[in-house]
Short mmCIF file of C-alpha atoms and ligand atoms in Angstrom, two decimals:
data_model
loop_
_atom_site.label_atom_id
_atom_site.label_comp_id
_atom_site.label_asym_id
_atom_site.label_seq_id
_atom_site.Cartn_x
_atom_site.Cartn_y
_atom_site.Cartn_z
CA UNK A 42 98.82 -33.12 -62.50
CA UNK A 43 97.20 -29.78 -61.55
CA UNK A 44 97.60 -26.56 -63.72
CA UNK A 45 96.69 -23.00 -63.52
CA UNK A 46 94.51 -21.23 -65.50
CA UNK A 47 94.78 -17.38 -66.15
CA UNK A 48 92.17 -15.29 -67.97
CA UNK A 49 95.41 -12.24 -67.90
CA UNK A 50 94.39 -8.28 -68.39
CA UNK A 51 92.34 -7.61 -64.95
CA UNK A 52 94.38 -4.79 -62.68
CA UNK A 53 95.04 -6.50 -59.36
CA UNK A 54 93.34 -3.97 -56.91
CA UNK A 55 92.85 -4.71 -52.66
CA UNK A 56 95.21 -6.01 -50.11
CA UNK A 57 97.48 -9.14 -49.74
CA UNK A 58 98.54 -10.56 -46.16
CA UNK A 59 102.05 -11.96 -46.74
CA UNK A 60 103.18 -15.59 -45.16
CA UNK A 61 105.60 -16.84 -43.10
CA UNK A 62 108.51 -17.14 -44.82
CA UNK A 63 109.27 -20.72 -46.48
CA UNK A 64 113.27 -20.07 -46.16
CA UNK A 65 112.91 -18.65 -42.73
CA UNK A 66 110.68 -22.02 -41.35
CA UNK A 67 112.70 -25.02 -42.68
CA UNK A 68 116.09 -23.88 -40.68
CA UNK A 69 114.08 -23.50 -37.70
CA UNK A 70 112.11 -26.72 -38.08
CA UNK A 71 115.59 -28.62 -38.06
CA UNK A 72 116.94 -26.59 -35.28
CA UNK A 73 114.56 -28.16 -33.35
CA UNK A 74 116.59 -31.30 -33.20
CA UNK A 75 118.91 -29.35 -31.19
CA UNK A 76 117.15 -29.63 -28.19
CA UNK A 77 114.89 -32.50 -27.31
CA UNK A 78 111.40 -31.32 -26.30
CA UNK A 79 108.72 -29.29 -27.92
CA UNK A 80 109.15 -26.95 -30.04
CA UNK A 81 106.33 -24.09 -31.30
CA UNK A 82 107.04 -22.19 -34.79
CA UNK A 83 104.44 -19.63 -35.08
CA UNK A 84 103.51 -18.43 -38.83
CA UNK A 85 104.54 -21.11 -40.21
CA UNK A 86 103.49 -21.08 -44.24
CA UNK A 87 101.42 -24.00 -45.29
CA UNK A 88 103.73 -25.66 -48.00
CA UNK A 89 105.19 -28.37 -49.54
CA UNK A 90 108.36 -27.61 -48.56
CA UNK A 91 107.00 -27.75 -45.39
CA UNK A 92 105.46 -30.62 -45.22
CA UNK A 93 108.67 -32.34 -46.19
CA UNK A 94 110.38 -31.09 -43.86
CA UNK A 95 107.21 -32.32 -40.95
CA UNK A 96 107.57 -36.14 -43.10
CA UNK A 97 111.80 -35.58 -42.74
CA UNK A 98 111.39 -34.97 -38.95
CA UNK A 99 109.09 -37.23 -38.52
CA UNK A 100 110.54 -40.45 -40.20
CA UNK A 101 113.56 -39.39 -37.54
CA UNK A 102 111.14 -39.53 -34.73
CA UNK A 103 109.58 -36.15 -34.28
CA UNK A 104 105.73 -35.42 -33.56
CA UNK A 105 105.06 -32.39 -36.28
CA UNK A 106 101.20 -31.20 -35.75
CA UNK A 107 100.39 -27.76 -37.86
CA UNK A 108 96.93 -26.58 -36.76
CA UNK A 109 96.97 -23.20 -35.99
CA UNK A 110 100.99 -23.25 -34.90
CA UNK A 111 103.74 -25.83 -35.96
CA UNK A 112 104.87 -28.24 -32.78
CA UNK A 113 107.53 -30.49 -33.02
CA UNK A 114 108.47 -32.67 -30.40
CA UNK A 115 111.97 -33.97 -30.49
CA UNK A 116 112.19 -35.85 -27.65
CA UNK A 117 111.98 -39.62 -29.40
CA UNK A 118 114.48 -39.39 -32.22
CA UNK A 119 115.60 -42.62 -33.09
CA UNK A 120 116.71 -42.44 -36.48
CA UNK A 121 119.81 -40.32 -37.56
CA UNK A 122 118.90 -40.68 -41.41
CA UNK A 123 117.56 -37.95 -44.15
CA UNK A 124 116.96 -40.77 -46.92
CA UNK A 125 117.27 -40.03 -50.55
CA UNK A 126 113.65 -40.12 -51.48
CA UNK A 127 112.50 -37.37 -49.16
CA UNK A 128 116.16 -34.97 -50.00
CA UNK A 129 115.57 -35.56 -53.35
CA UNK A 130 112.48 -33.48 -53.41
CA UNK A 131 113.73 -30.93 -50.95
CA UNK A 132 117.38 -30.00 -51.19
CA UNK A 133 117.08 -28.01 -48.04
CA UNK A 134 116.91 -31.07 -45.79
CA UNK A 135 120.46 -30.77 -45.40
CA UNK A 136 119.80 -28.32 -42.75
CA UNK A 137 119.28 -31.31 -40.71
CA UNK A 138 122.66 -32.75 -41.39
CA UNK A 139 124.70 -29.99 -38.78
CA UNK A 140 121.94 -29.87 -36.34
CA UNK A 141 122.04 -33.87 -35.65
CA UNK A 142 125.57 -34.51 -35.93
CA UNK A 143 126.11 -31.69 -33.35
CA UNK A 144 123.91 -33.58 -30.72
CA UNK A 145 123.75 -37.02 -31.63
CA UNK A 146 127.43 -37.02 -33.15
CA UNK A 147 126.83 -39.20 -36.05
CA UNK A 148 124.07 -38.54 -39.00
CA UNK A 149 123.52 -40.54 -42.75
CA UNK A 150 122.44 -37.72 -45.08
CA UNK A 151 121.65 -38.20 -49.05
CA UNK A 152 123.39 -36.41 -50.92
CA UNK A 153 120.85 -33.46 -52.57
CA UNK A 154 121.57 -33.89 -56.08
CA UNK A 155 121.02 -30.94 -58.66
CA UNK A 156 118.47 -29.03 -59.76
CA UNK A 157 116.50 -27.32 -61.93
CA UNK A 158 118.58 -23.94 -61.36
CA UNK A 159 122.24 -25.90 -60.89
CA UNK A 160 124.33 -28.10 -59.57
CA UNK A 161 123.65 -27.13 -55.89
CA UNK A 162 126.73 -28.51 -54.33
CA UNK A 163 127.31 -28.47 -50.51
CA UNK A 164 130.56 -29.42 -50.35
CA UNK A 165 131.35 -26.05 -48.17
CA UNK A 166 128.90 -27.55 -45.74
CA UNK A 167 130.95 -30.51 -45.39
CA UNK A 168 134.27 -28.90 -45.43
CA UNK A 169 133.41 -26.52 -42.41
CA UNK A 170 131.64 -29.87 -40.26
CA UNK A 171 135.56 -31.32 -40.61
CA UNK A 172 137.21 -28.20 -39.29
CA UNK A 173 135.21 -29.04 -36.56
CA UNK A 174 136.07 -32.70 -35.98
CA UNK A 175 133.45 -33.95 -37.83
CA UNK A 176 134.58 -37.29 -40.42
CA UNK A 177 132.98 -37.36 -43.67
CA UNK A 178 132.43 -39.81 -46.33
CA UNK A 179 130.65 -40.23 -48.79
CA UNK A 180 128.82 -43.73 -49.79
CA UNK A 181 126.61 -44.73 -52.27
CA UNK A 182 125.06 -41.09 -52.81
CA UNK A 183 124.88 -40.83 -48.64
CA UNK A 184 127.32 -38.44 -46.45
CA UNK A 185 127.96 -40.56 -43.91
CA UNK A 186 129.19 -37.99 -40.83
CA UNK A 187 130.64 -39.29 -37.06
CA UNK A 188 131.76 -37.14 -34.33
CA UNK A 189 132.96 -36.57 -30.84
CA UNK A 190 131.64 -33.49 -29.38
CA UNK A 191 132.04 -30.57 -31.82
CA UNK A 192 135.42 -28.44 -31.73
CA UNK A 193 135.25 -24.89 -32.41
CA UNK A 194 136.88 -23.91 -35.59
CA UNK A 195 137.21 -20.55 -38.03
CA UNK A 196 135.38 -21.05 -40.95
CA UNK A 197 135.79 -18.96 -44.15
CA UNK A 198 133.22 -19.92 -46.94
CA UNK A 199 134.40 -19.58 -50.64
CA UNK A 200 131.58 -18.19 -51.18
CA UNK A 201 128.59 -16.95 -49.56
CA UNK A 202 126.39 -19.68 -48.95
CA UNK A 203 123.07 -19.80 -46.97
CA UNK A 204 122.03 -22.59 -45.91
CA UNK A 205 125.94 -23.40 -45.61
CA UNK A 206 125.70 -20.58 -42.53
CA UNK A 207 122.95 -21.68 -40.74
CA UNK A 208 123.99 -25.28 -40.67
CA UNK A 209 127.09 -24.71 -39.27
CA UNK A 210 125.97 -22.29 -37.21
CA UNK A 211 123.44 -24.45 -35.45
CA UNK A 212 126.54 -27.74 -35.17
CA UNK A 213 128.55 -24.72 -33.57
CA UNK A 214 125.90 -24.14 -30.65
CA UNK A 215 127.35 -27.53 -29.26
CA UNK A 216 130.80 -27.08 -30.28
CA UNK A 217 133.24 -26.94 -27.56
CA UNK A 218 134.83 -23.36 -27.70
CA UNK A 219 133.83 -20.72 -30.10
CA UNK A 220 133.42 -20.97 -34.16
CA UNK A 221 133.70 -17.82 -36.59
CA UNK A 222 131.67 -18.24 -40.10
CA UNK A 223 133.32 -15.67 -42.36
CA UNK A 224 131.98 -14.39 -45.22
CA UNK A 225 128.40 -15.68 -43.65
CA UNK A 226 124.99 -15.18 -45.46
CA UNK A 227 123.93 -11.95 -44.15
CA UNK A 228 120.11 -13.00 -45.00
CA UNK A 229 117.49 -11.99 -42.52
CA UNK A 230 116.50 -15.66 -42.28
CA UNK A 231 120.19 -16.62 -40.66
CA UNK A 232 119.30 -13.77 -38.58
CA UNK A 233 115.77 -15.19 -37.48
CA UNK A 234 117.64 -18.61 -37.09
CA UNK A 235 120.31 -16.94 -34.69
CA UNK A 236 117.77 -14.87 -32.77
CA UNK A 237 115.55 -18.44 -32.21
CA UNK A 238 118.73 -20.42 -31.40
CA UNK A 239 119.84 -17.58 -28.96
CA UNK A 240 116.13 -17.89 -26.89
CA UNK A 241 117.10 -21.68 -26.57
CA UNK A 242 120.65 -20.80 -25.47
CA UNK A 243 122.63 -20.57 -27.91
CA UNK A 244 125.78 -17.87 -27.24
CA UNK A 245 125.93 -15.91 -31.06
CA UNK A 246 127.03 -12.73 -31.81
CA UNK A 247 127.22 -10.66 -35.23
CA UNK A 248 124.39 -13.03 -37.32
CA UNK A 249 123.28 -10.47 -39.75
CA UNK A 250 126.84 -9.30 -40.94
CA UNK A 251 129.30 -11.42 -42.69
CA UNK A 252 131.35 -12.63 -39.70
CA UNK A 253 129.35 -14.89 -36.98
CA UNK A 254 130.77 -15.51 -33.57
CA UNK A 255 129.38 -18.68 -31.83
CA UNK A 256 130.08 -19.75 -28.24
CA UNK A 257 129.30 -23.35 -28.14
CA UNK A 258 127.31 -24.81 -25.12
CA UNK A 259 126.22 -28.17 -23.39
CA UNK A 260 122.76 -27.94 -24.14
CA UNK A 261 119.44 -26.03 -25.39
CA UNK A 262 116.16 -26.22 -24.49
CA UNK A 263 113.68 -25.71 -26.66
CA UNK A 264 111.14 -22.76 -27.11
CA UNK A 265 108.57 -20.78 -28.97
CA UNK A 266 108.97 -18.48 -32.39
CA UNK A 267 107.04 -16.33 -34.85
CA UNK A 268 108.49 -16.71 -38.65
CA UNK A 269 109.82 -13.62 -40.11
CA UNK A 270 107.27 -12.63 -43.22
CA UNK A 271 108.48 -13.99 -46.74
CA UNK A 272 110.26 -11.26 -48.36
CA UNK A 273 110.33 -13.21 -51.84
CA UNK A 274 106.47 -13.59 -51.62
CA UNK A 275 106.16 -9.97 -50.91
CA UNK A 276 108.13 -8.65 -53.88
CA UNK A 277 106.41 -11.50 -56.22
CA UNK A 278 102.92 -9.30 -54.91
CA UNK A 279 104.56 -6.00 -55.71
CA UNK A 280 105.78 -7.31 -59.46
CA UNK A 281 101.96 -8.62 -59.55
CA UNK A 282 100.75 -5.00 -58.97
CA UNK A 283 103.31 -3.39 -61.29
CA UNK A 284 102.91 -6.02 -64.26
CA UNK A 285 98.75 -5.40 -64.26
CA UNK A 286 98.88 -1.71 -63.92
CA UNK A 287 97.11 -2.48 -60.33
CA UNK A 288 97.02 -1.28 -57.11
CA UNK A 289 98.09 -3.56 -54.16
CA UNK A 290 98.60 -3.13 -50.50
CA UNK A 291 100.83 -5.92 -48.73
CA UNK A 292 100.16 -6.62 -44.74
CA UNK A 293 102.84 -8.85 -42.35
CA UNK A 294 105.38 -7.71 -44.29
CA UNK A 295 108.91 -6.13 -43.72
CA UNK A 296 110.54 -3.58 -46.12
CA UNK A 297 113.65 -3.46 -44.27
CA UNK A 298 114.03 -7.01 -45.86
CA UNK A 299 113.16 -5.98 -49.16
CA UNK A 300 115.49 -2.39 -49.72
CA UNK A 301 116.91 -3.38 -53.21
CA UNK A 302 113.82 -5.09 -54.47
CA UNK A 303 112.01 -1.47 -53.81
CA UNK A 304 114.94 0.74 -55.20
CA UNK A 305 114.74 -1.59 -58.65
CA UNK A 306 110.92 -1.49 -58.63
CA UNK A 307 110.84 2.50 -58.13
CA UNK A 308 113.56 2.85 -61.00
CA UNK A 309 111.24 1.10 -62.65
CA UNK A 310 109.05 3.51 -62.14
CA UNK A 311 106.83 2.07 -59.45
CA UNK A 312 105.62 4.23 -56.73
CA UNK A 313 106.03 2.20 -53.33
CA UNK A 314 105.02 3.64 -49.95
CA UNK A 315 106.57 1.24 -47.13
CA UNK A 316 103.81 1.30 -43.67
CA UNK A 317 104.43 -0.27 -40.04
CA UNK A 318 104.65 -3.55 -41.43
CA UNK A 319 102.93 -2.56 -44.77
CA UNK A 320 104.17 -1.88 -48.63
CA UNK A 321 101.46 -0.03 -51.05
CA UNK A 322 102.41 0.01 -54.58
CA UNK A 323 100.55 1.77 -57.52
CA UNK A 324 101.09 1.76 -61.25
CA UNK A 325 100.89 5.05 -62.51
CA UNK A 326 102.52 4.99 -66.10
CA UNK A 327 104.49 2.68 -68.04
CA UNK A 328 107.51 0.29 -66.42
CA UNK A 329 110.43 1.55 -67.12
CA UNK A 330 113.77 -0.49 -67.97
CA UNK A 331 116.21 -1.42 -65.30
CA UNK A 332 119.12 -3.58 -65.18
CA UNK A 333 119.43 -5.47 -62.49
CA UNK A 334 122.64 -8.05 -60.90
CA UNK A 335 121.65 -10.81 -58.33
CA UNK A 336 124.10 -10.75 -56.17
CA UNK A 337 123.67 -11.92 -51.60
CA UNK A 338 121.60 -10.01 -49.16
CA UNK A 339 121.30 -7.08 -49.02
CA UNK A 340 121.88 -6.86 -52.85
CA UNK A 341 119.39 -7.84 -55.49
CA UNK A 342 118.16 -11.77 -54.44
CA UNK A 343 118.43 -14.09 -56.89
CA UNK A 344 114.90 -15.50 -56.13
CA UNK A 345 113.52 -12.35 -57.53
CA UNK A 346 115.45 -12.62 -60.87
CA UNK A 347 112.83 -14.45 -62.66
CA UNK A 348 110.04 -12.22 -61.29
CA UNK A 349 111.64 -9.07 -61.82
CA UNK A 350 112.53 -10.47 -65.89
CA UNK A 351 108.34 -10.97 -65.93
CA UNK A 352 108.46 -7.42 -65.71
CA UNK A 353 110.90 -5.81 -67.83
CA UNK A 354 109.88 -7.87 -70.74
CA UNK A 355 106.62 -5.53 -70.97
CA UNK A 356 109.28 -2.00 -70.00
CA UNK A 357 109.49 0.88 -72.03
CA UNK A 358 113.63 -0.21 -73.32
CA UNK A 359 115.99 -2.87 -73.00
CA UNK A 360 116.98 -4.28 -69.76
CA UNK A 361 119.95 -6.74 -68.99
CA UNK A 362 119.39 -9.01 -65.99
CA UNK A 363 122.62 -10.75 -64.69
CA UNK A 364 122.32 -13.85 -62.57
CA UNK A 365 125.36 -14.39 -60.12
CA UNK A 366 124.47 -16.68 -57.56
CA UNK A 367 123.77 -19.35 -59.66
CA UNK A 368 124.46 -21.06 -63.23
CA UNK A 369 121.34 -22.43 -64.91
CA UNK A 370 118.55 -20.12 -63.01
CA UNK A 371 116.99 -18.99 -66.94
CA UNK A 372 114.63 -21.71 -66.92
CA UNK A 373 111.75 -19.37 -67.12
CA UNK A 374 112.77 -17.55 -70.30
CA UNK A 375 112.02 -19.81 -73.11
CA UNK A 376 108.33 -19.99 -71.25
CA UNK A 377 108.38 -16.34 -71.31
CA UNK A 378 108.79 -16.17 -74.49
CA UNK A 379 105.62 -18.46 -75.36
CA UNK A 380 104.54 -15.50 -74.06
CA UNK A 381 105.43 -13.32 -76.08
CA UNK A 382 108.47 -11.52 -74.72
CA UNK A 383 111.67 -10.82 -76.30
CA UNK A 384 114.19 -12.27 -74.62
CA UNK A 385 117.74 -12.97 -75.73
CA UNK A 386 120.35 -14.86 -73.52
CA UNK A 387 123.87 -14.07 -73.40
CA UNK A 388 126.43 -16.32 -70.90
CA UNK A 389 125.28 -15.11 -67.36
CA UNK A 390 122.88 -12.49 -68.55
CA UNK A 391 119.13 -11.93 -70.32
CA UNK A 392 118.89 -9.38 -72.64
CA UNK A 393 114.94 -8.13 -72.17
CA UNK A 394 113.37 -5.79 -75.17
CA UNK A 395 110.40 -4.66 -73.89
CA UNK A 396 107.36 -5.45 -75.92
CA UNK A 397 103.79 -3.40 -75.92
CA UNK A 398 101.52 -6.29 -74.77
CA UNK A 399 102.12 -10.22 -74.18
CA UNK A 400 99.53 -12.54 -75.05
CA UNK A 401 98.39 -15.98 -73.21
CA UNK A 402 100.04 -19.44 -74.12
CA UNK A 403 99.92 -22.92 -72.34
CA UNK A 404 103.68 -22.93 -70.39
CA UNK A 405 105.77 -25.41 -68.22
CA UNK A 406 106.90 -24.80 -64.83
CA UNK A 407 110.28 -25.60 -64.35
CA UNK A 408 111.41 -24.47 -60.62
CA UNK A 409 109.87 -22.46 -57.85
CA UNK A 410 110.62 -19.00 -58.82
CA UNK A 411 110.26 -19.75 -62.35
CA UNK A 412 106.74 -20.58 -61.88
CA UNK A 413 105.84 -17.74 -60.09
CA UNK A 414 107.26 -15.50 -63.14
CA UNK A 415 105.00 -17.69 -65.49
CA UNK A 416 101.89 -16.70 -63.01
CA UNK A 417 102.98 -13.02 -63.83
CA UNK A 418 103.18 -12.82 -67.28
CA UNK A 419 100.06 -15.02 -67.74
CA UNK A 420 98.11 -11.83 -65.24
CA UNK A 421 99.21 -9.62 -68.04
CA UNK A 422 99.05 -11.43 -71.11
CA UNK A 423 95.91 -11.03 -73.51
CA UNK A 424 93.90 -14.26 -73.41
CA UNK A 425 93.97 -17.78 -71.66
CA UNK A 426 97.63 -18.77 -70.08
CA UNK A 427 97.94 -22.46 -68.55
CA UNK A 428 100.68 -23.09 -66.25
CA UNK A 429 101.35 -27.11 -65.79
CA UNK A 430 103.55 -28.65 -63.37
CA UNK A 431 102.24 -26.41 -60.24
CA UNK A 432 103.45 -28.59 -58.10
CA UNK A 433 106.78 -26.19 -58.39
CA UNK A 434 104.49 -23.20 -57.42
CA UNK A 435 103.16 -24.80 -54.59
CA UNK A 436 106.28 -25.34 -52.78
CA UNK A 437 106.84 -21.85 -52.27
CA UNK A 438 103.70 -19.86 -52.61
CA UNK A 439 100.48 -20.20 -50.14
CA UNK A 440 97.35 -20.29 -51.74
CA UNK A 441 98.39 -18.25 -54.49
CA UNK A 442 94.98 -18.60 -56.85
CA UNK A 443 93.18 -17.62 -53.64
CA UNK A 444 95.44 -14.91 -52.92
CA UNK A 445 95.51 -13.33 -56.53
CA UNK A 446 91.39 -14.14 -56.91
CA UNK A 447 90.82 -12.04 -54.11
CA UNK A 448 92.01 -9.16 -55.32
CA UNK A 449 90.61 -9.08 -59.22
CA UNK A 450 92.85 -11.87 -61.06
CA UNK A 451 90.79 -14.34 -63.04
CA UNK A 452 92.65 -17.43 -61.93
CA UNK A 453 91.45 -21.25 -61.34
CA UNK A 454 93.25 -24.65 -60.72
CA UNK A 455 92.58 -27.22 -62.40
CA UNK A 456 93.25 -30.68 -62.23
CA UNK A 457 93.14 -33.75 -59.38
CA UNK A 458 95.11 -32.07 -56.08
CA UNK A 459 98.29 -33.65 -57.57
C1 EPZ B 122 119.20 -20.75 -50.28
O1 EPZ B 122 119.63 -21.88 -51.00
C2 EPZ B 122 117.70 -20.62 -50.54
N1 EPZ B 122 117.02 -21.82 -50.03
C3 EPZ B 122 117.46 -20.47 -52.04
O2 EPZ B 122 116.07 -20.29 -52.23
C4 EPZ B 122 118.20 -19.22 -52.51
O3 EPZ B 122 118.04 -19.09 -53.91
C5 EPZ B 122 119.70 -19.33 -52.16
O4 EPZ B 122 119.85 -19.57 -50.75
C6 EPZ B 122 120.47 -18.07 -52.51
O5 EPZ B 122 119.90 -16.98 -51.84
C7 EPZ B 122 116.78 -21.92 -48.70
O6 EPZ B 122 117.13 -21.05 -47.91
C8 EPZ B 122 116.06 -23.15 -48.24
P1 EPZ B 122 123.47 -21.11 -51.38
P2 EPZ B 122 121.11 -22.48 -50.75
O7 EPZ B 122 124.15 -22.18 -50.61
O8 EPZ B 122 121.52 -22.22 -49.36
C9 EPZ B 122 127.08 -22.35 -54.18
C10 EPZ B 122 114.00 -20.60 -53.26
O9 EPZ B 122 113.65 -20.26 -54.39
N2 EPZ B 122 127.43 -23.33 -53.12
O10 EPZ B 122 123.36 -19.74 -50.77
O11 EPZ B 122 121.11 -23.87 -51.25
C11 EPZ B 122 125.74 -22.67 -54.84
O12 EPZ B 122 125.92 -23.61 -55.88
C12 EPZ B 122 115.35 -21.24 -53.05
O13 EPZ B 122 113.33 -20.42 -52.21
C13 EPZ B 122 128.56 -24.12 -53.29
O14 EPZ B 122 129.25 -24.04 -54.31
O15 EPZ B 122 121.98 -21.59 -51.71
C14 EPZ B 122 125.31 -21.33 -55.35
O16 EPZ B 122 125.96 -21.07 -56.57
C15 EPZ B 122 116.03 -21.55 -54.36
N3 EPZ B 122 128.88 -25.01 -52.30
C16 EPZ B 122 125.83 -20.36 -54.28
O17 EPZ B 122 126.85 -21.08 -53.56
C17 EPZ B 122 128.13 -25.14 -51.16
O18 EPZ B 122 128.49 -25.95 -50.29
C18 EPZ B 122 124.79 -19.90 -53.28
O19 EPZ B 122 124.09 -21.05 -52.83
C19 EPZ B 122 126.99 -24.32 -51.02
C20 EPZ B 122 126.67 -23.41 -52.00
#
């Protein structure tokens, strides 16, 4: 299995294009099956979350080709499964569970599973697909779903869910009548989903706030869209700057999407200018302590949590990061402490006592995020860090030794592609 290898203590200095965003492509590459035709997703990251998605679509019957754009073709689907060994690795496949039940009006969907970070239920997935006439059941680790057309229903989510939005916000498209998601994911990628759904016909109104309106329709057609930059890569980039005592300018990017990662990084004591589509961040002096609550857009993401702990654990104090959104997401901290950092946990919450310097250790990664805060500490520590199990990294990050190398960080894979 491939590994990283950090030589940590060079300043990251020069400019960083930021991606497509990973969470912003997979709900559009299943809202493709929406509408039978082609399909072109511009910007699309190269990932492997992405390529699951292309093998997902394509064991159902899709053409996926990703040369310089992403076009699907969904005009041959024959096959209304997601099967256990592809959702197994990708717990976002649900997404495709709404979409094809909507048109085709029956679907076989495995079950996700957990996860490194918790239990990942999607039961209020399930439970808003039955308000709208959809029968469920569950067999052998499969939801099995059959439908007439699609009613209309109101739909309040327990809790704010986000990939629990946009899939029943694309099955409501084809609803007959109109659906309202309250309490909706107010993320800019439901937004991006609702603005590409609208150009194939789709009838939505108020994606963006926490109450959805959706007018369903016969059909869609399909048609062409640019993915949103990745916020979450973008403020891993700005951490990366702060944590070396660099100097970084991000391009393709969008601070509107990333408003409480900057306030938290300037408390920290990061200077951040936001461009036209660029962020510039310089270390001056030393990071400062900040708490810091994950909590749904536009609060504090939890996908930042384990970047933003890289951080604080070389501050000037003691910082308490809360995680909210979900229960076991503290993977990252007993590998941070190989490092080096002092790190106590409490329930729901780190307690982070800054220490002067952190020094380079071999490490495991556990989960996406958690392997990017690995990367982090290992560009600051003193000394060789080795990160194993990439393959976590990978799914979320594009060409991230290339990206970092480029701009000063002694960084190399190593290993046989695995
Ligand atoms: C999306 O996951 C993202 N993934 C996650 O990013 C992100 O961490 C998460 O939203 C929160 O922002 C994609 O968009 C592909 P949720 P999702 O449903 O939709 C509970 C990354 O690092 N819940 O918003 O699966 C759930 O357990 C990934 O890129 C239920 O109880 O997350 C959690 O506690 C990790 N029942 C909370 O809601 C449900 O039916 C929020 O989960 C659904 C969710």
């Amino acid at each position: 299995m491939d590994k990283l290898v950090i030589e940590g203590g060079m300043p990251l200095e020069g400019e960083v294009r930021i991606s497509g965003a990973k969470n912003a492509t997979l709900p559009l590459m299943a809202s493709t099956l929406l509408a039978a035709g082609t399909h072109v997703i511009e910007n699309a990251p190269r990932l492997r979350d992405i390529r699951t998605m292309r093998n997902l679509l394509g064991h159902m019957g899709a053409s996926c080709e990703h040369n310089d754009v992403l076009v699907i073709d969904t005009s041959d689907i024959h096959t209304l499964e997601a099967p256990y060994d592809l959702v197994k690795t990708m717990r976002a496949s649900v997404l495709v569970l709404g979409p094809m039940v909507a048109r085709y009006r029956r679907a076989r969907v495995s079950l996700p599973g957990g996860c490194a970070i918790g239990a990942r239920p999607i039961n209020l997935h399930l439970k808003g697909l039955e308000q709208m006439g959809v029968d469920i059941d569950l067999e052998h680790g499969y939801v099995i779903a059959r439908a007439g057309r699609l009613k209309g229903a109101c739909i309040s989510f327990d809790l704010v869910t986000v990939t629990g939005t946009e899939n029943l916000m694309m099955a409501a498209t084809l609803a007959e009548g109109i659906t309202v998601l309250k309490n909706a994911a107010r993320e800019p990628e439901v937004v991006a989903l609702a603005e590409y759904l609208c150009s194939m016909g789709a009838r939505i109104e108020g994606a963006g706030t926490s109450e959805i309106t959706i007018e369903g329709v016969k059909d869609l057609s399909p048609g062409r869209v640019s993915v949103i930059p990745d916020r979450i890569e973008a403020g891993t980039y700005l951490v990366a700057a702060g944590i070396t005592g660099g100097h970084l300018k991000l391009t393709s990017c969008r601070p509107d999407h990333l408003e409480a990662v900057i306030n938290k990084l300037h408390m920290a004591g990061l200077p951040i200018e936001a461009g036209e589509g660029t962020l510039e961040v310089q270390r001056t002096d030393r990071i400062r302590s900040v708490n810091v609550k994950t909590w749904p857009f536009p609060a504090f993401p939890t996908d930042m949590q384990a970047q933003f702990m890289a951080l604080m654990a070389l501050s000037d104090g003691v910082s308490l990061i809360t995680e909210q959104i979900f229960e076991n997401r503290f993977m990252h901290v007993l590998e941070l402490k190989r490092l080096g950092a002092d790190i106590e946990l409490e329930g729901r919450s780190a307690v982070v006592r800054g220490v002067r310097k952190l020094s380079g250790a071999p490490v495991m990664a556990t989960d996406l995020r958690a392997s990017a805060s690995l990367v982090l500490g290992g560009l600051a520590a003193h000394g060789i860090t080795e990160i194993s199990r990439i393959y976590h990294l990978d799914r979320g990050y594009e060409a991230m030794e290339k990206k970092l190398s480029a701009v000063g960080a002694r960084i190399w894979r190593e290993g046989n592609g695995a």
